[in-house]
Structures are given as C-alpha cells and as structure tokens.
Amino acid sequence: MRSRLWILPVITALVAVAVALPALSQPSARPEDAAAVAAGPGRGTPPRPEATDVVLAVHGGAGTALRREDTDARTEKAYRDGLADALRAGRKVLRDGGGSVAAVEAAVRSLEDNALFNAGKGAVFTEDAGHELDASVMRGSDLAAGAVAGVRHVRNPVSAARLVMERTPHVLLAGEGADSFAVRNGLPAVTQDYYWTQARWDSLMKAKEQSRGGTSPSASGKAVDGRAVGSKAVGESAMGTVGAVAVDRKHDLAAATSTGGMTNKMAGRVGDSPLVGAGTYAKNGTVAASATGHGEVFIRGAATSTISHLIEFGGRDVAAAAHEVVHERLTRLGGTGGVIALGPDGVLAAPHSSEGMLYGYLTADGEIVTRVFPDESRTGR
C-alpha cells in the first residue's frame, strides 16, 4: 500500500492542471472589448430588428442628424416625402408583379431625381467643381451584379448599373466608357449643369474654406453634405448616399445603392457604393443590404458581404449580423455610417453608428414608415 501512496499527489496535480487549462486557453481581454461592455445600456441584449414583414426599405444617407429642435416643419416634410415617394415607386412595381430588382431600381431612381439627396440630381461637387456619380445593383437569386463609377452624364446611374448587369458580361464600368454605354443603351444623357444645386455649391465653398484652414473634409474622411435650408444641419458632416433593398413574392432579394460621393473629394475617387460586397450585396437566403457612410472603411471591412457571411456561416440573424458589422467591426477600423439590411423573411435592420440616418420602409400590407430623427430609430445608435 505504501508503495502506491505516490499516486495521490500526482492525481491532485493533474486535476489542478485540468482546471487551469480552460482559463489559460481563453484569449486575454482587449481594451476595446472592455469599452464595448461599458458602452451604455443594452450591450448585453440581442439587437432588435427595426421592423418585420417588410418588403422594401430605402435610405437617404447617414451622418449628421436632422434635429427636431432645429428642423422646421417644411424641411421635415420634404425629407419624409422624399423617402415615401421612393417607397411608393417601389411599391407600384411590386404590386404590379414586378421583381425585387425592378423595385429597388425604381426606388433609387426616385431618390436620384430628388435634389435633397446626394445621388443623381442632388450629387455633391468634387474638388474641381465637377460631379462624378457611382451606383450598383445586385440580384440575390444568382449573385448577378452591375455597377458604374465616375459617370458624369447619366441622369440615373442606378439604371446604368442595372444595364451593366443585364446586357454585359462585366460587373463594373467606369468613366467615359460607362457614360457612353448608358447612352448607347437608351438612357437619357445630361450635362454637368443638371446636377448643380445651390446647397451643394455652398457645401463645396465651405469645404474649400476648411481645406485652407487645414481641416479638409476629404482628408478627414468626412463628407460635407448640406441637407436643406431650414435645418441647422446645412453644411455639416453627412454622408448622403441613397439605397434600397427589397424582397418580392418569389422571395428573391435585391439591393441597390447610388451616390454622388463626398463633397470636395479628389477627382477620380471611388467609394464603396459601386463595389459589390462593400456598399451593396444581396444573396437569397441571407440578406439584401445597402450601406452609407465612410466609404473607404466600408470597402476595407467588406461591410455588406460580411453581414451575409455572418448570417450564412456564423449563425447570426439579420439584426445581430448588421449590428456587429456597423457597431463593432467598422468602428474598430475608424469609420461610421449605417446599413439597411433585409432578410428573406421580411425582417429589417437599420443600425447606424453615425448620429443619424434617413430611412424608411414598406410593409407587406402597404404601410409606409419614415425615420428622419434619431429618436425614431429602433436599431440605431
């Protein structure tokens, strides 16, 4: 018996090692993780969806918020009407039996034709006082996509993007080639004067003044994007990209995004909006997503495709996946903004890390809801 007593201390030591190993295998806490836990109420609860039973959603850009106390009734109505008009355009397509691609194109075209939004008619100015527009469309049923970048004479870039998807073997056309392609395929051409608005010109002048003072919006990664007369948000930092996501009666998903870019951006700069997987993504069974924000960061973080991957491979739901990308992954890269993300079951998420985001949605029973003030958002900051 005495010869076997050595077994007891050995067993005790082995048990101690077995208990200690799980703790040692855990990664050490990072400062940003601790900060995330301490970042206010609700961090430990699952993100809530914005709405359910949604068939179409649009956004009019993220950035500086419209504030109730600073926004007059006319300005508020103008933004709500702009979002609602886009939703009605898409609703007509869906009610007439059209597919999700046609619905997002119609919704984005409506926003492109509205000078309040930084796309199409309301596009911002580049550093050389020109206009260069980007757009993309993606179809979830087969991952087909089309995009244009740096177009200067297309009235509705989103329609040019759809033509690239449907009539060429390519995904992205840029510059003069994209402009020429659009005209050859029947889209109306416009001169640069078409895009001119006083609000955008004033924003460019303010950006030039800031550049001379060493605080260039382009250098800081922020876009100076005037909202509208009647709001103190005029000329303040904002990202005015527009976008739409939809699911049709066949449960096919689609997404589209369009933008004039950043005020005072370098000529030739291309952001995330025309890039599949960054500004736009759609895949049946996971999500249709359109992004708005600091484009360079959304490109580096592959924002919209990451949402889809988290759903497909990570087991997240739409709200959790969108929240993780917007509030965790992209903020760690130094960028802010937002997304609208729609699942095939009609669950919509609209998280944004910026102060505000303009967006709205249409439910299957025809209800139209618009959100223009920060306190209206359910899945925002």
CSV table of C-alpha atoms in Angstrom, one decimal:
chain,number,residue,atom,x,y,z
A,1,MET,CA,0.0,0.0,0.0
A,2,ARG,CA,2.8,2.4,1.0
A,3,SER,CA,4.4,2.0,-2.4
A,4,ARG,CA,1.2,3.3,-4.1
A,5,LEU,CA,0.9,6.5,-2.0
A,6,TRP,CA,2.8,8.5,-4.6
A,7,ILE,CA,-0.3,8.2,-6.8
A,8,LEU,CA,-2.3,10.7,-4.7
A,9,PRO,CA,-0.2,13.8,-5.2
A,10,VAL,CA,0.2,13.0,-8.9
A,11,ILE,CA,-3.7,12.8,-9.3
A,12,THR,CA,-4.1,16.1,-7.3
A,13,ALA,CA,-1.6,17.8,-9.6
A,14,LEU,CA,-3.3,16.5,-12.8
A,15,VAL,CA,-6.7,17.8,-11.5
A,16,ALA,CA,-5.3,21.2,-10.9
A,17,VAL,CA,-3.8,21.4,-14.4
A,18,ALA,CA,-7.1,20.3,-15.9
A,19,VAL,CA,-9.0,23.0,-14.1
A,20,ALA,CA,-6.5,25.7,-15.1
A,21,LEU,CA,-6.2,24.8,-18.8
A,22,PRO,CA,-9.7,26.2,-19.9
A,23,ALA,CA,-8.9,29.6,-18.2
A,24,LEU,CA,-5.5,29.7,-19.8
A,25,SER,CA,-6.9,28.9,-23.3
A,26,GLN,CA,-9.3,31.9,-23.2
A,27,PRO,CA,-8.0,35.0,-25.1
A,28,SER,CA,-7.0,37.9,-23.0
A,29,ALA,CA,-9.4,40.8,-22.7
A,30,ARG,CA,-8.7,43.6,-25.1
A,31,PRO,CA,-9.3,47.3,-24.1
A,32,GLU,CA,-11.8,47.7,-26.9
A,33,ASP,CA,-13.8,44.7,-25.6
A,34,ALA,CA,-14.0,46.2,-22.1
A,35,ALA,CA,-15.0,49.5,-23.6
A,36,ALA,CA,-17.8,47.8,-25.6
A,37,VAL,CA,-19.1,46.2,-22.5
A,38,ALA,CA,-19.2,49.5,-20.7
A,39,ALA,CA,-20.7,51.4,-23.7
A,40,GLY,CA,-24.1,52.1,-22.3
A,41,PRO,CA,-27.2,50.0,-21.7
A,42,GLY,CA,-28.4,47.2,-23.9
A,43,ARG,CA,-24.9,46.0,-25.0
A,44,GLY,CA,-25.6,42.6,-23.4
A,45,THR,CA,-29.0,42.2,-25.1
A,46,PRO,CA,-29.6,40.9,-28.6
A,47,PRO,CA,-30.0,43.7,-31.2
A,48,ARG,CA,-33.7,44.3,-32.1
A,49,PRO,CA,-34.9,44.4,-35.7
A,50,GLU,CA,-36.2,47.7,-36.9
A,51,ALA,CA,-39.4,46.0,-38.3
A,52,THR,CA,-40.9,42.8,-39.5
A,53,ASP,CA,-43.0,41.9,-42.6
A,54,VAL,CA,-41.0,44.4,-44.6
A,55,VAL,CA,-40.9,44.1,-48.4
A,56,LEU,CA,-39.0,47.2,-49.3
A,57,ALA,CA,-36.7,49.7,-47.5
A,58,VAL,CA,-34.8,52.8,-48.5
A,59,HIS,CA,-32.2,55.0,-47.0
A,60,GLY,CA,-31.2,58.6,-47.8
A,61,GLY,CA,-27.8,58.6,-46.1
A,62,ALA,CA,-26.1,58.5,-42.7
A,63,GLY,CA,-24.2,61.2,-40.9
A,64,THR,CA,-25.3,64.4,-39.2
A,65,ALA,CA,-28.8,64.0,-38.0
A,66,LEU,CA,-31.8,66.2,-38.5
A,67,ARG,CA,-32.7,67.5,-35.1
A,68,ARG,CA,-36.2,68.1,-34.0
A,69,GLU,CA,-35.4,71.4,-32.3
A,70,ASP,CA,-33.6,72.8,-35.3
A,71,THR,CA,-35.7,71.4,-38.2
A,72,ASP,CA,-38.7,73.3,-39.4
A,73,ALA,CA,-41.9,71.6,-40.5
A,74,ARG,CA,-41.3,72.2,-44.2
A,75,THR,CA,-37.9,70.6,-44.1
A,76,GLU,CA,-39.1,67.6,-42.1
A,77,LYS,CA,-42.0,67.1,-44.6
A,78,ALA,CA,-39.6,67.4,-47.6
A,79,TYR,CA,-37.4,64.6,-46.3
A,80,ARG,CA,-40.3,62.4,-45.3
A,81,ASP,CA,-42.0,62.9,-48.6
A,82,GLY,CA,-38.8,62.1,-50.5
A,83,LEU,CA,-38.4,58.8,-48.7
A,84,ALA,CA,-42.1,58.0,-49.0
A,85,ASP,CA,-42.1,58.8,-52.8
A,86,ALA,CA,-39.3,56.3,-53.2
A,87,LEU,CA,-41.2,53.6,-51.3
A,88,ARG,CA,-44.3,54.3,-53.4
A,89,ALA,CA,-42.3,53.9,-56.6
A,90,GLY,CA,-41.0,50.5,-55.5
A,91,ARG,CA,-44.4,49.5,-54.1
A,92,LYS,CA,-46.0,50.1,-57.5
A,93,VAL,CA,-43.5,47.7,-59.1
A,94,LEU,CA,-44.1,45.0,-56.5
A,95,ARG,CA,-47.9,45.4,-56.7
A,96,ASP,CA,-47.8,45.1,-60.5
A,97,GLY,CA,-46.0,41.8,-60.1
A,98,GLY,CA,-42.5,43.1,-60.7
A,99,GLY,CA,-39.4,41.6,-59.2
A,100,SER,CA,-37.2,42.9,-56.4
A,101,VAL,CA,-34.5,44.2,-58.9
A,102,ALA,CA,-37.1,46.4,-60.6
A,103,ALA,CA,-38.4,47.6,-57.3
A,104,VAL,CA,-35.0,48.7,-55.9
A,105,GLU,CA,-34.2,50.4,-59.2
A,106,ALA,CA,-37.5,52.4,-59.1
A,107,ALA,CA,-37.0,53.4,-55.5
A,108,VAL,CA,-33.4,54.6,-56.1
A,109,ARG,CA,-34.4,56.4,-59.3
A,110,SER,CA,-36.9,58.4,-57.3
A,111,LEU,CA,-34.2,59.4,-54.8
A,112,GLU,CA,-31.8,60.2,-57.6
A,113,ASP,CA,-34.4,62.6,-59.0
A,114,ASN,CA,-34.8,64.4,-55.7
A,115,ALA,CA,-32.2,67.2,-55.1
A,116,LEU,CA,-32.4,66.7,-51.4
A,117,PHE,CA,-30.3,63.5,-51.6
A,118,ASN,CA,-26.7,63.1,-52.7
A,119,ALA,CA,-27.3,61.0,-55.7
A,120,GLY,CA,-28.3,61.9,-59.3
A,121,LYS,CA,-29.8,65.4,-59.3
A,122,GLY,CA,-28.5,66.3,-55.8
A,123,ALA,CA,-24.9,65.0,-56.3
A,124,VAL,CA,-22.2,66.8,-54.4
A,125,PHE,CA,-19.2,68.5,-56.1
A,126,THR,CA,-15.7,67.2,-56.5
A,127,GLU,CA,-12.6,69.2,-55.6
A,128,ASP,CA,-12.6,70.6,-59.2
A,129,ALA,CA,-16.3,71.6,-59.1
A,130,GLY,CA,-17.4,68.7,-61.1
A,131,HIS,CA,-19.8,65.8,-60.5
A,132,GLU,CA,-18.8,62.1,-60.6
A,133,LEU,CA,-21.5,59.6,-59.7
A,134,ASP,CA,-21.4,55.9,-58.7
A,135,ALA,CA,-24.1,53.2,-58.4
A,136,SER,CA,-24.6,49.4,-58.2
A,137,VAL,CA,-27.3,46.8,-58.3
A,138,MET,CA,-27.2,43.2,-57.1
A,139,ARG,CA,-29.6,40.3,-57.6
A,140,GLY,CA,-29.8,37.8,-54.8
A,141,SER,CA,-31.1,34.8,-56.9
A,142,ASP,CA,-27.9,34.3,-58.8
A,143,LEU,CA,-25.5,36.9,-57.3
A,144,ALA,CA,-25.6,38.8,-60.6
A,145,ALA,CA,-24.4,42.4,-60.2
A,146,GLY,CA,-23.8,45.6,-62.2
A,147,ALA,CA,-22.2,48.9,-61.4
A,148,VAL,CA,-20.9,52.2,-62.8
A,149,ALA,CA,-18.3,54.5,-61.3
A,150,GLY,CA,-17.3,58.1,-62.0
A,151,VAL,CA,-20.1,58.8,-64.5
A,152,ARG,CA,-20.6,62.4,-65.4
A,153,HIS,CA,-23.5,62.5,-67.8
A,154,VAL,CA,-26.0,59.8,-66.7
A,155,ARG,CA,-29.2,61.1,-65.2
A,156,ASN,CA,-30.0,57.9,-63.3
A,157,PRO,CA,-26.8,55.9,-62.5
A,158,VAL,CA,-28.7,53.1,-60.9
A,159,SER,CA,-30.4,52.3,-64.2
A,160,ALA,CA,-27.0,52.3,-65.9
A,161,ALA,CA,-25.8,49.8,-63.3
A,162,ARG,CA,-28.7,47.5,-64.0
A,163,LEU,CA,-27.9,47.6,-67.7
A,164,VAL,CA,-24.4,46.6,-67.0
A,165,MET,CA,-25.7,43.6,-65.1
A,166,GLU,CA,-28.2,42.6,-67.7
A,167,ARG,CA,-26.5,43.5,-71.0
A,168,THR,CA,-22.8,43.0,-70.5
A,169,PRO,CA,-20.5,40.2,-69.2
A,170,HIS,CA,-19.0,42.7,-66.8
A,171,VAL,CA,-19.8,43.9,-63.3
A,172,LEU,CA,-18.3,47.4,-63.3
A,173,LEU,CA,-17.9,50.1,-66.0
A,174,ALA,CA,-16.2,53.4,-65.2
A,175,GLY,CA,-15.8,56.9,-66.5
A,176,GLU,CA,-16.3,57.8,-70.2
A,177,GLY,CA,-16.9,54.1,-71.1
A,178,ALA,CA,-19.8,53.9,-68.7
A,179,ASP,CA,-21.3,57.2,-69.9
A,180,SER,CA,-21.1,56.0,-73.5
A,181,PHE,CA,-22.5,52.6,-72.7
A,182,ALA,CA,-25.5,54.2,-70.9
A,183,VAL,CA,-26.3,56.5,-73.9
A,184,ARG,CA,-25.9,53.6,-76.4
A,185,ASN,CA,-28.4,51.7,-74.4
A,186,GLY,CA,-31.1,54.4,-74.4
A,187,LEU,CA,-30.6,56.2,-71.1
A,188,PRO,CA,-31.0,60.0,-71.2
A,189,ALA,CA,-27.8,61.9,-71.0
A,190,VAL,CA,-27.4,65.2,-69.1
A,191,THR,CA,-24.8,67.9,-68.9
A,192,GLN,CA,-22.9,68.6,-65.7
A,193,ASP,CA,-25.2,71.6,-65.1
A,194,TYR,CA,-28.1,69.2,-64.4
A,195,TYR,CA,-26.6,68.2,-61.1
A,196,TRP,CA,-26.0,71.8,-59.9
A,197,THR,CA,-27.8,72.9,-56.7
A,198,GLN,CA,-27.2,75.9,-54.5
A,199,ALA,CA,-27.0,73.8,-51.4
A,200,ARG,CA,-24.2,71.6,-52.8
A,201,TRP,CA,-22.3,74.6,-54.1
A,202,ASP,CA,-22.4,76.2,-50.7
A,203,SER,CA,-21.2,73.0,-49.2
A,204,LEU,CA,-18.2,72.9,-51.6
A,205,MET,CA,-17.3,76.5,-50.7
A,206,LYS,CA,-17.4,75.6,-47.0
A,207,ALA,CA,-15.2,72.6,-47.7
A,208,LYS,CA,-12.7,74.8,-49.6
A,209,GLU,CA,-12.6,77.2,-46.6
A,210,GLN,CA,-12.0,74.3,-44.2
A,211,SER,CA,-9.3,72.9,-46.5
A,212,ARG,CA,-7.5,76.3,-46.5
A,213,GLY,CA,-7.7,76.1,-42.7
A,214,GLY,CA,-6.1,72.7,-42.6
A,215,THR,CA,-9.3,70.8,-41.9
A,216,SER,CA,-10.2,69.3,-45.2
A,217,PRO,CA,-13.3,67.1,-45.2
A,218,SER,CA,-11.7,64.8,-47.8
A,219,ALA,CA,-8.6,64.4,-45.7
A,220,SER,CA,-10.5,63.6,-42.6
A,221,GLY,CA,-12.7,61.0,-44.3
A,222,LYS,CA,-15.9,63.1,-43.7
A,223,ALA,CA,-18.2,64.4,-46.4
A,224,VAL,CA,-19.6,67.9,-46.1
A,225,ASP,CA,-23.1,67.5,-47.4
A,226,GLY,CA,-25.7,70.2,-47.0
A,227,ARG,CA,-29.2,69.0,-46.0
A,228,ALA,CA,-31.7,71.7,-46.7
A,229,VAL,CA,-32.5,75.3,-45.9
A,230,GLY,CA,-34.4,75.4,-42.7
A,231,SER,CA,-32.2,72.9,-40.8
A,232,LYS,CA,-29.0,73.7,-38.9
A,233,ALA,CA,-27.6,70.5,-40.4
A,234,VAL,CA,-26.8,72.5,-43.6
A,235,GLY,CA,-23.2,72.2,-44.4
A,236,GLU,CA,-22.4,69.9,-41.6
A,237,SER,CA,-20.8,66.4,-41.9
A,238,ALA,CA,-23.0,63.9,-43.6
A,239,MET,CA,-22.9,61.0,-46.0
A,240,GLY,CA,-25.8,61.4,-48.4
A,241,THR,CA,-25.7,58.0,-50.3
A,242,VAL,CA,-29.1,56.5,-51.1
A,243,GLY,CA,-30.1,52.9,-51.4
A,244,ALA,CA,-32.9,50.3,-51.4
A,245,VAL,CA,-33.4,46.7,-50.5
A,246,ALA,CA,-36.4,44.5,-51.4
A,247,VAL,CA,-37.9,41.0,-51.3
A,248,ASP,CA,-40.5,40.0,-53.8
A,249,ARG,CA,-43.3,37.4,-53.9
A,250,LYS,CA,-40.8,34.8,-55.1
A,251,HIS,CA,-38.6,35.6,-52.0
A,252,ASP,CA,-35.9,36.9,-54.3
A,253,LEU,CA,-33.7,39.6,-52.7
A,254,ALA,CA,-32.2,42.6,-54.4
A,255,ALA,CA,-30.2,45.7,-53.3
A,256,ALA,CA,-29.1,48.9,-55.0
A,257,THR,CA,-27.0,51.9,-53.9
A,258,SER,CA,-26.3,55.3,-55.6
A,259,THR,CA,-24.2,58.3,-54.6
A,260,GLY,CA,-22.5,61.5,-55.7
A,261,GLY,CA,-19.7,60.7,-53.3
A,262,MET,CA,-18.0,63.1,-50.9
A,263,THR,CA,-18.0,66.9,-51.2
A,264,ASN,CA,-14.6,68.1,-52.3
A,265,LYS,CA,-13.4,64.6,-53.0
A,266,MET,CA,-10.4,64.1,-55.3
A,267,ALA,CA,-11.4,63.7,-58.9
A,268,GLY,CA,-11.5,60.0,-59.7
A,269,ARG,CA,-12.2,58.9,-56.2
A,270,VAL,CA,-14.5,55.9,-56.0
A,271,GLY,CA,-16.1,54.9,-52.7
A,272,ASP,CA,-18.0,51.8,-51.6
A,273,SER,CA,-21.3,52.4,-53.3
A,274,PRO,CA,-20.4,50.8,-56.7
A,275,LEU,CA,-18.5,47.9,-55.1
A,276,VAL,CA,-20.3,44.6,-54.6
A,277,GLY,CA,-19.7,43.4,-51.1
A,278,ALA,CA,-18.9,46.8,-49.7
A,279,GLY,CA,-21.7,49.2,-50.5
A,280,THR,CA,-24.2,46.7,-51.9
A,281,TYR,CA,-24.9,43.0,-51.5
A,282,ALA,CA,-27.8,40.6,-52.0
A,283,LYS,CA,-28.0,36.8,-51.6
A,284,ASN,CA,-31.2,34.8,-51.4
A,285,GLY,CA,-31.5,33.1,-48.1
A,286,THR,CA,-29.3,35.6,-46.2
A,287,VAL,CA,-29.7,39.3,-46.8
A,288,ALA,CA,-30.1,42.3,-49.1
A,289,ALA,CA,-28.0,45.2,-47.8
A,290,SER,CA,-27.2,48.8,-48.8
A,291,ALA,CA,-24.6,50.8,-47.0
A,292,THR,CA,-23.9,54.5,-46.3
A,293,GLY,CA,-21.0,56.0,-44.5
A,294,HIS,CA,-17.2,56.4,-44.7
A,295,GLY,CA,-16.7,54.6,-48.0
A,296,GLU,CA,-13.1,53.8,-47.6
A,297,VAL,CA,-13.8,52.0,-44.3
A,298,PHE,CA,-16.8,50.1,-45.7
A,299,ILE,CA,-14.5,48.9,-48.5
A,300,ARG,CA,-11.8,47.7,-46.2
A,301,GLY,CA,-14.4,46.0,-44.0
A,302,ALA,CA,-16.3,44.4,-46.9
A,303,ALA,CA,-19.3,45.7,-45.0
A,304,THR,CA,-22.4,44.3,-46.8
A,305,SER,CA,-20.9,40.9,-47.7
A,306,THR,CA,-19.7,40.4,-44.2
A,307,ILE,CA,-23.3,40.8,-43.0
A,308,SER,CA,-24.3,38.0,-45.3
A,309,HIS,CA,-21.4,35.8,-44.3
A,310,LEU,CA,-22.2,36.2,-40.6
A,311,ILE,CA,-25.7,35.0,-41.3
A,312,GLU,CA,-24.7,32.1,-43.5
A,313,PHE,CA,-21.7,30.9,-41.7
A,314,GLY,CA,-21.9,32.5,-38.3
A,315,GLY,CA,-25.5,31.6,-37.4
A,316,ARG,CA,-26.4,35.3,-36.8
A,317,ASP,CA,-29.8,36.7,-37.5
A,318,VAL,CA,-30.1,39.8,-39.7
A,319,ALA,CA,-30.3,42.3,-36.8
A,320,ALA,CA,-27.3,40.7,-35.0
A,321,ALA,CA,-25.1,40.5,-38.1
A,322,ALA,CA,-25.8,44.1,-39.2
A,323,HIS,CA,-25.2,45.4,-35.7
A,324,GLU,CA,-21.9,43.6,-35.4
A,325,VAL,CA,-20.6,45.0,-38.7
A,326,VAL,CA,-21.8,48.6,-38.1
A,327,HIS,CA,-21.1,49.0,-34.4
A,328,GLU,CA,-18.1,46.7,-33.9
A,329,ARG,CA,-16.2,45.8,-37.0
A,330,LEU,CA,-16.3,49.1,-38.9
A,331,THR,CA,-15.9,51.3,-35.8
A,332,ARG,CA,-12.7,49.4,-35.0
A,333,LEU,CA,-11.5,50.4,-38.5
A,334,GLY,CA,-12.3,54.1,-37.7
A,335,GLY,CA,-15.4,54.6,-39.7
A,336,THR,CA,-19.1,55.4,-39.0
A,337,GLY,CA,-22.2,55.0,-41.1
A,338,GLY,CA,-25.1,52.7,-41.4
A,339,VAL,CA,-26.9,50.0,-43.4
A,340,ILE,CA,-30.4,48.8,-44.2
A,341,ALA,CA,-30.4,45.0,-44.2
A,342,LEU,CA,-33.5,43.0,-45.2
A,343,GLY,CA,-33.8,39.2,-44.7
A,344,PRO,CA,-35.9,36.9,-46.9
A,345,ASP,CA,-38.5,36.7,-44.1
A,346,GLY,CA,-39.1,40.4,-44.1
A,347,VAL,CA,-37.0,41.2,-41.0
A,348,LEU,CA,-35.4,44.6,-41.4
A,349,ALA,CA,-32.4,46.0,-39.5
A,350,ALA,CA,-31.2,49.6,-39.8
A,351,PRO,CA,-28.3,50.1,-37.5
A,352,HIS,CA,-26.1,53.2,-37.7
A,353,SER,CA,-23.1,54.3,-35.7
A,354,SER,CA,-23.4,57.9,-37.0
A,355,GLU,CA,-25.5,60.5,-35.3
A,356,GLY,CA,-28.4,59.9,-37.7
A,357,MET,CA,-29.6,58.1,-40.8
A,358,LEU,CA,-32.6,58.8,-43.0
A,359,TYR,CA,-34.6,55.7,-43.9
A,360,GLY,CA,-38.0,54.3,-44.4
A,361,TYR,CA,-39.7,51.0,-45.2
A,362,LEU,CA,-42.8,49.5,-46.7
A,363,THR,CA,-44.6,46.5,-45.1
A,364,ALA,CA,-46.5,43.7,-46.9
A,365,ASP,CA,-49.8,45.3,-46.0
A,366,GLY,CA,-48.9,48.6,-47.6
A,367,GLU,CA,-47.9,50.7,-44.6
A,368,ILE,CA,-45.2,53.3,-45.2
A,369,VAL,CA,-42.9,54.3,-42.3
A,370,THR,CA,-40.2,57.0,-42.5
A,371,ARG,CA,-37.5,57.8,-40.0
A,372,VAL,CA,-35.7,61.2,-40.1
A,373,PHE,CA,-34.9,62.0,-36.5
A,374,PRO,CA,-32.5,60.0,-34.3
A,375,ASP,CA,-35.1,59.3,-31.6
A,376,GLU,CA,-37.3,57.5,-34.1
A,377,SER,CA,-34.8,54.7,-34.8
A,378,ARG,CA,-35.2,51.3,-33.1
A,379,THR,CA,-31.9,49.8,-34.3
A,380,GLY,CA,-29.7,52.9,-34.5
A,381,ARG,CA,-27.0,54.1,-32.1
